[in-house]
Coordinates of C-alpha atoms in Angstrom, one line a residue:
M1 CA -18.4 -11.0 8.8
A2 CA -16.3 -14.2 9.3
T3 CA -13.9 -14.4 12.2
A4 CA -11.0 -12.2 11.1
Q5 CA -7.4 -13.3 11.0
E6 CA -4.8 -10.7 12.1
L7 CA -1.7 -9.7 10.2
T8 CA 1.2 -11.6 11.8
P9 CA 4.4 -10.0 13.0
A10 CA 6.3 -12.0 10.4
A11 CA 4.1 -10.5 7.7
I12 CA 4.7 -7.0 9.0
R13 CA 8.5 -7.6 9.0
A14 CA 8.4 -8.8 5.4
L15 CA 6.5 -5.6 4.5
T16 CA 9.0 -3.5 6.4
R17 CA 12.0 -5.0 4.5
E18 CA 10.5 -3.8 1.2
V19 CA 9.8 -0.2 2.2
S20 CA 12.8 2.0 1.4
A21 CA 13.2 5.7 2.1
A22 CA 15.8 5.8 -0.6
E23 CA 13.3 5.1 -3.3
A24 CA 12.0 8.0 -5.4
E25 CA 8.5 6.9 -5.0
A26 CA 6.7 8.4 -1.9
L27 CA 6.6 6.2 1.1
H28 CA 2.8 6.1 1.3
E29 CA 2.7 5.0 -2.4
Q30 CA 5.3 2.3 -1.8
I31 CA 3.3 1.0 1.2
S32 CA 0.0 1.0 -0.6
Q33 CA 1.5 -0.7 -3.7
L34 CA 3.1 -3.4 -1.5
M35 CA -0.2 -4.0 0.3
R36 CA -2.1 -4.1 -2.9
Q37 CA 0.2 -6.8 -4.3
R38 CA -0.4 -8.9 -1.2
I39 CA -4.2 -8.5 -1.3
E40 CA -4.5 -9.1 -5.1
S41 CA -2.3 -12.2 -4.9
G42 CA -4.4 -13.6 -2.1
E43 CA -1.5 -13.6 0.4
W44 CA -3.6 -11.3 2.5
P45 CA -7.0 -13.0 2.5
E46 CA -10.5 -11.5 2.7
H47 CA -11.3 -10.3 6.3
L48 CA -7.6 -10.1 7.4
K49 CA -7.4 -7.5 10.1
L50 CA -4.5 -4.9 9.9
P51 CA -2.8 -3.6 13.0
A52 CA -3.9 -0.2 14.3
E53 CA -2.3 2.8 12.5
P54 CA 0.1 3.7 15.3
E55 CA 1.3 0.1 15.6
L56 CA 1.7 -0.3 11.8
A57 CA 3.5 3.1 11.5
G58 CA 5.9 2.1 14.3
A59 CA 6.6 -1.3 12.7
L60 CA 7.3 0.3 9.3
N61 CA 9.3 3.2 10.9
V62 CA 7.1 5.8 9.1
S63 CA 4.7 8.4 10.3
R64 CA 1.1 7.7 11.1
G65 CA 0.1 10.1 8.4
T66 CA 2.0 8.1 5.8
V67 CA 0.2 4.9 6.9
R68 CA -3.1 6.7 6.9
R69 CA -2.6 7.9 3.3
A70 CA -1.6 4.4 2.2
I71 CA -4.7 2.9 3.8
R72 CA -6.9 5.6 2.4
T73 CA -5.6 4.8 -1.1
L74 CA -6.6 1.2 -0.8
I75 CA -10.0 2.0 0.7
E76 CA -10.7 4.2 -2.3
A77 CA -9.6 1.3 -4.5
G78 CA -12.0 -1.0 -2.8
L79 CA -9.3 -3.3 -1.3
L80 CA -9.6 -2.3 2.3
K81 CA -12.5 -1.3 4.5
Q82 CA -12.7 0.4 7.9
T83 CA -15.3 -0.6 10.4
R84 CA -15.9 1.8 13.3
G85 CA -14.7 0.4 16.6
K86 CA -13.3 -2.7 15.0
G87 CA -10.5 -1.7 12.7
T88 CA -9.2 -2.0 9.1
F89 CA -9.8 -5.2 7.1
V90 CA -9.0 -6.7 3.7
R91 CA -12.1 -6.4 1.6
G92 CA -13.3 -9.1 -0.8
Q93 CA -12.3 -8.8 -4.5
M94 CA -14.3 -6.7 -6.9
L95 CA -17.5 -8.4 -8.2
E96 CA -17.5 -8.7 -11.9
Q97 CA -21.1 -8.2 -13.2
E98 CA -22.2 -8.6 -16.8
F99 CA -25.7 -7.2 -16.7
A100 CA -24.6 -4.4 -19.1
Q101 CA -24.6 -6.9 -22.0
E102 CA -27.3 -9.5 -21.4
L103 CA -30.7 -9.9 -19.9
I104 CA -29.7 -11.0 -16.5
S105 CA -30.7 -9.8 -13.0
T106 CA -28.3 -8.9 -10.2
A107 CA -29.3 -12.0 -8.4
Q108 CA -28.8 -14.2 -11.5
S109 CA -25.4 -12.6 -12.0
L110 CA -24.3 -13.3 -8.5
D111 CA -25.6 -16.8 -8.7
R112 CA -23.6 -17.4 -11.8
E113 CA -20.4 -16.2 -10.1
G114 CA -21.1 -18.4 -7.1
V115 CA -21.2 -15.4 -4.8
E116 CA -23.1 -15.8 -1.6
Y117 CA -25.5 -13.0 -0.9
Q118 CA -28.5 -12.1 1.2
T119 CA -31.6 -10.2 0.0
Q120 CA -33.7 -8.2 2.5
V121 CA -37.1 -6.7 1.7
L122 CA -37.1 -3.3 3.4
S123 CA -40.6 -2.2 2.4
A124 CA -43.5 -3.1 0.1
R125 CA -46.6 -1.0 -0.5
V126 CA -49.1 0.0 -3.1
I127 CA -48.7 3.6 -4.2
Q128 CA -49.9 5.9 -6.9
A129 CA -47.1 5.9 -9.5
P130 CA -45.2 9.2 -10.0
S131 CA -45.6 10.6 -13.4
H132 CA -42.3 9.4 -14.9
I133 CA -42.9 5.8 -13.7
A134 CA -46.5 5.8 -14.9
A135 CA -45.3 7.0 -18.3
H136 CA -42.6 4.3 -18.6
L137 CA -45.1 1.6 -17.6
G138 CA -47.8 3.0 -19.9
L139 CA -50.4 3.1 -17.0
P140 CA -53.9 4.4 -17.8
A141 CA -54.8 7.6 -16.1
D142 CA -57.6 5.9 -14.2
D143 CA -55.4 3.3 -12.6
L144 CA -51.9 4.4 -11.5
S145 CA -51.5 1.9 -8.7
V146 CA -48.2 0.1 -8.5
L147 CA -46.5 -2.2 -6.0
A148 CA -43.4 -0.5 -4.9
I149 CA -40.8 -2.8 -3.4
R150 CA -37.4 -1.7 -1.8
R151 CA -34.8 -4.4 -1.3
T152 CA -31.1 -4.7 -0.5
R153 CA -28.6 -7.3 -1.6
S154 CA -25.6 -7.8 0.7
V155 CA -22.3 -9.6 0.1
A156 CA -20.1 -10.5 3.1
G157 CA -22.4 -8.4 5.4
E158 CA -22.2 -5.2 3.3
V159 CA -25.1 -3.8 1.3
V160 CA -23.9 -3.8 -2.4
Y161 CA -27.2 -3.2 -4.2
L162 CA -30.3 -1.2 -3.4
L163 CA -33.3 -1.9 -5.6
D164 CA -36.5 0.0 -5.9
N165 CA -38.9 -2.0 -8.2
Y166 CA -42.3 -0.8 -9.4
L167 CA -44.9 -3.3 -10.8
P168 CA -48.5 -2.6 -12.0
T169 CA -50.8 -4.1 -9.4
V170 CA -53.0 -5.5 -12.2
L171 CA -50.1 -7.6 -13.3
C172 CA -49.5 -9.4 -10.0
P173 CA -52.2 -8.4 -7.5
D174 CA -51.4 -11.0 -4.9
L175 CA -47.6 -10.9 -5.0
S176 CA -46.1 -11.4 -1.6
P177 CA -42.9 -9.4 -1.3
Q178 CA -41.4 -12.0 1.0
V179 CA -41.0 -14.5 -1.8
L180 CA -38.3 -12.1 -3.1
Q181 CA -36.1 -12.8 -0.1
D182 CA -35.0 -16.0 -1.8
R183 CA -36.0 -15.6 -5.5
S184 CA -35.3 -13.2 -8.3
L185 CA -38.0 -10.8 -9.4
F186 CA -37.7 -12.0 -13.0
G187 CA -38.1 -15.6 -11.9
V188 CA -41.2 -14.9 -9.8
L189 CA -42.9 -13.0 -12.7
E190 CA -42.2 -15.8 -15.1
H191 CA -42.9 -18.9 -13.0
D192 CA -45.7 -17.5 -10.8
Y193 CA -47.5 -15.1 -13.1
G194 CA -46.6 -16.3 -16.6
V195 CA -45.0 -12.9 -17.4
T196 CA -41.8 -13.4 -19.3
V197 CA -39.4 -10.4 -19.6
E198 CA -38.0 -10.5 -23.1
S199 CA -36.0 -7.3 -23.2
V200 CA -34.9 -4.5 -20.9
R201 CA -33.6 -0.9 -21.4
R202 CA -30.8 -0.1 -18.9
T203 CA -29.3 3.3 -18.5
F204 CA -26.2 3.8 -16.3
S205 CA -25.0 6.9 -14.5
A206 CA -22.3 7.6 -12.0
I207 CA -23.6 9.5 -9.0
L208 CA -23.1 10.4 -5.4
P209 CA -26.0 9.2 -3.2
D210 CA -28.5 11.3 -1.5
D211 CA -29.3 10.9 2.2
D212 CA -32.1 8.4 1.7
V213 CA -30.0 6.1 -0.4
S214 CA -27.0 6.5 1.9
A215 CA -29.1 5.5 4.9
A216 CA -30.6 2.5 3.2
M217 CA -27.2 1.2 2.1
S218 CA -25.4 2.2 5.3
L219 CA -22.8 4.2 3.4
R220 CA -20.1 6.5 4.6
P221 CA -20.1 10.0 2.9
G222 CA -18.5 10.1 -0.5
V223 CA -18.9 6.5 -1.6
P224 CA -19.4 6.5 -5.4
L225 CA -22.4 4.6 -6.8
L226 CA -23.5 3.4 -10.1
Y227 CA -27.2 4.2 -10.7
L228 CA -29.1 2.0 -13.1
E229 CA -32.6 2.8 -14.5
Q230 CA -34.3 -0.2 -15.9
I231 CA -37.5 -0.7 -17.8
S232 CA -38.5 -4.3 -18.5
Y233 CA -40.6 -5.4 -21.5
Q234 CA -42.6 -8.4 -22.7
A235 CA -42.3 -9.7 -26.3
N236 CA -45.3 -7.7 -27.3
G237 CA -43.6 -4.5 -26.3
N238 CA -45.6 -3.8 -23.1
S239 CA -43.5 -2.6 -20.2
V240 CA -44.1 -4.7 -17.0
E241 CA -41.5 -3.3 -14.5
Y242 CA -39.6 -0.1 -13.7
S243 CA -36.7 -0.1 -11.3
D244 CA -34.1 2.2 -9.8
V245 CA -31.0 0.3 -8.8
W246 CA -28.0 1.7 -6.9
V247 CA -24.7 -0.3 -7.0
R248 CA -21.6 0.2 -4.9
G249 CA -19.0 1.5 -7.3
D250 CA -16.1 0.4 -5.0
R251 CA -17.4 -3.2 -4.9
V252 CA -18.8 -3.9 -8.4
R253 CA -17.2 -3.6 -11.8
I254 CA -19.5 -3.8 -14.8
S255 CA -18.1 -5.6 -17.8
S256 CA -19.3 -6.4 -21.3
W257 CA -18.0 -8.6 -24.1
I258 CA -18.4 -6.9 -27.4
K259 CA -17.7 -8.8 -30.7
R260 CA -17.6 -7.3 -34.1

């Protein structure tokens, strides 16, 4: 994370002047809405550090519980984040991703938006494909070996995507997973192996992660995820890749442009 600015006393005073106990709206709702306006307008920039709850409650002349509820609302909305031992910070804006409507990878989508990200290969090994993956890839019964690669993609130091990719070993027997630190899988398949992905089938589901996914993504309990199952095909209809992808629901918004 970049060096965090701290909320200034003047900014806190400005916020205090707008909070009114006379308003019908609950105090915690007022505070969360006023904070939201400042974050979404850019007045409170990404990585801005908020004062500790007791300090902020005292400055606003409200209870600590009121401040905690306001902050929790904004955490759930993806606008604030809490880091254990460090404090509460303004989170970056939601990422707008369009991979629900066109053949584009997560890496290509981030590149298009100009978002800086880091890819880390967590593991890569040859395994015998589970039955559902073997079926999707059309593997023969006498050769079920696939290269299983697990990667993360992080934005501003947070894991936003977890990707499990499965490739038939016969397709790319000498693929070094480390090349995927800096390149997209689609790009490697096309440019290094002459395998062009012409179409994909993507299925989206909203889920709560299991312990394995939570650990890999360093998630706190209860963070919602978007799960994406993807099967990639060549022009001849042969499937060349199967993947499970988990996406932070509080950091990424999936959009599509549909024209009649």
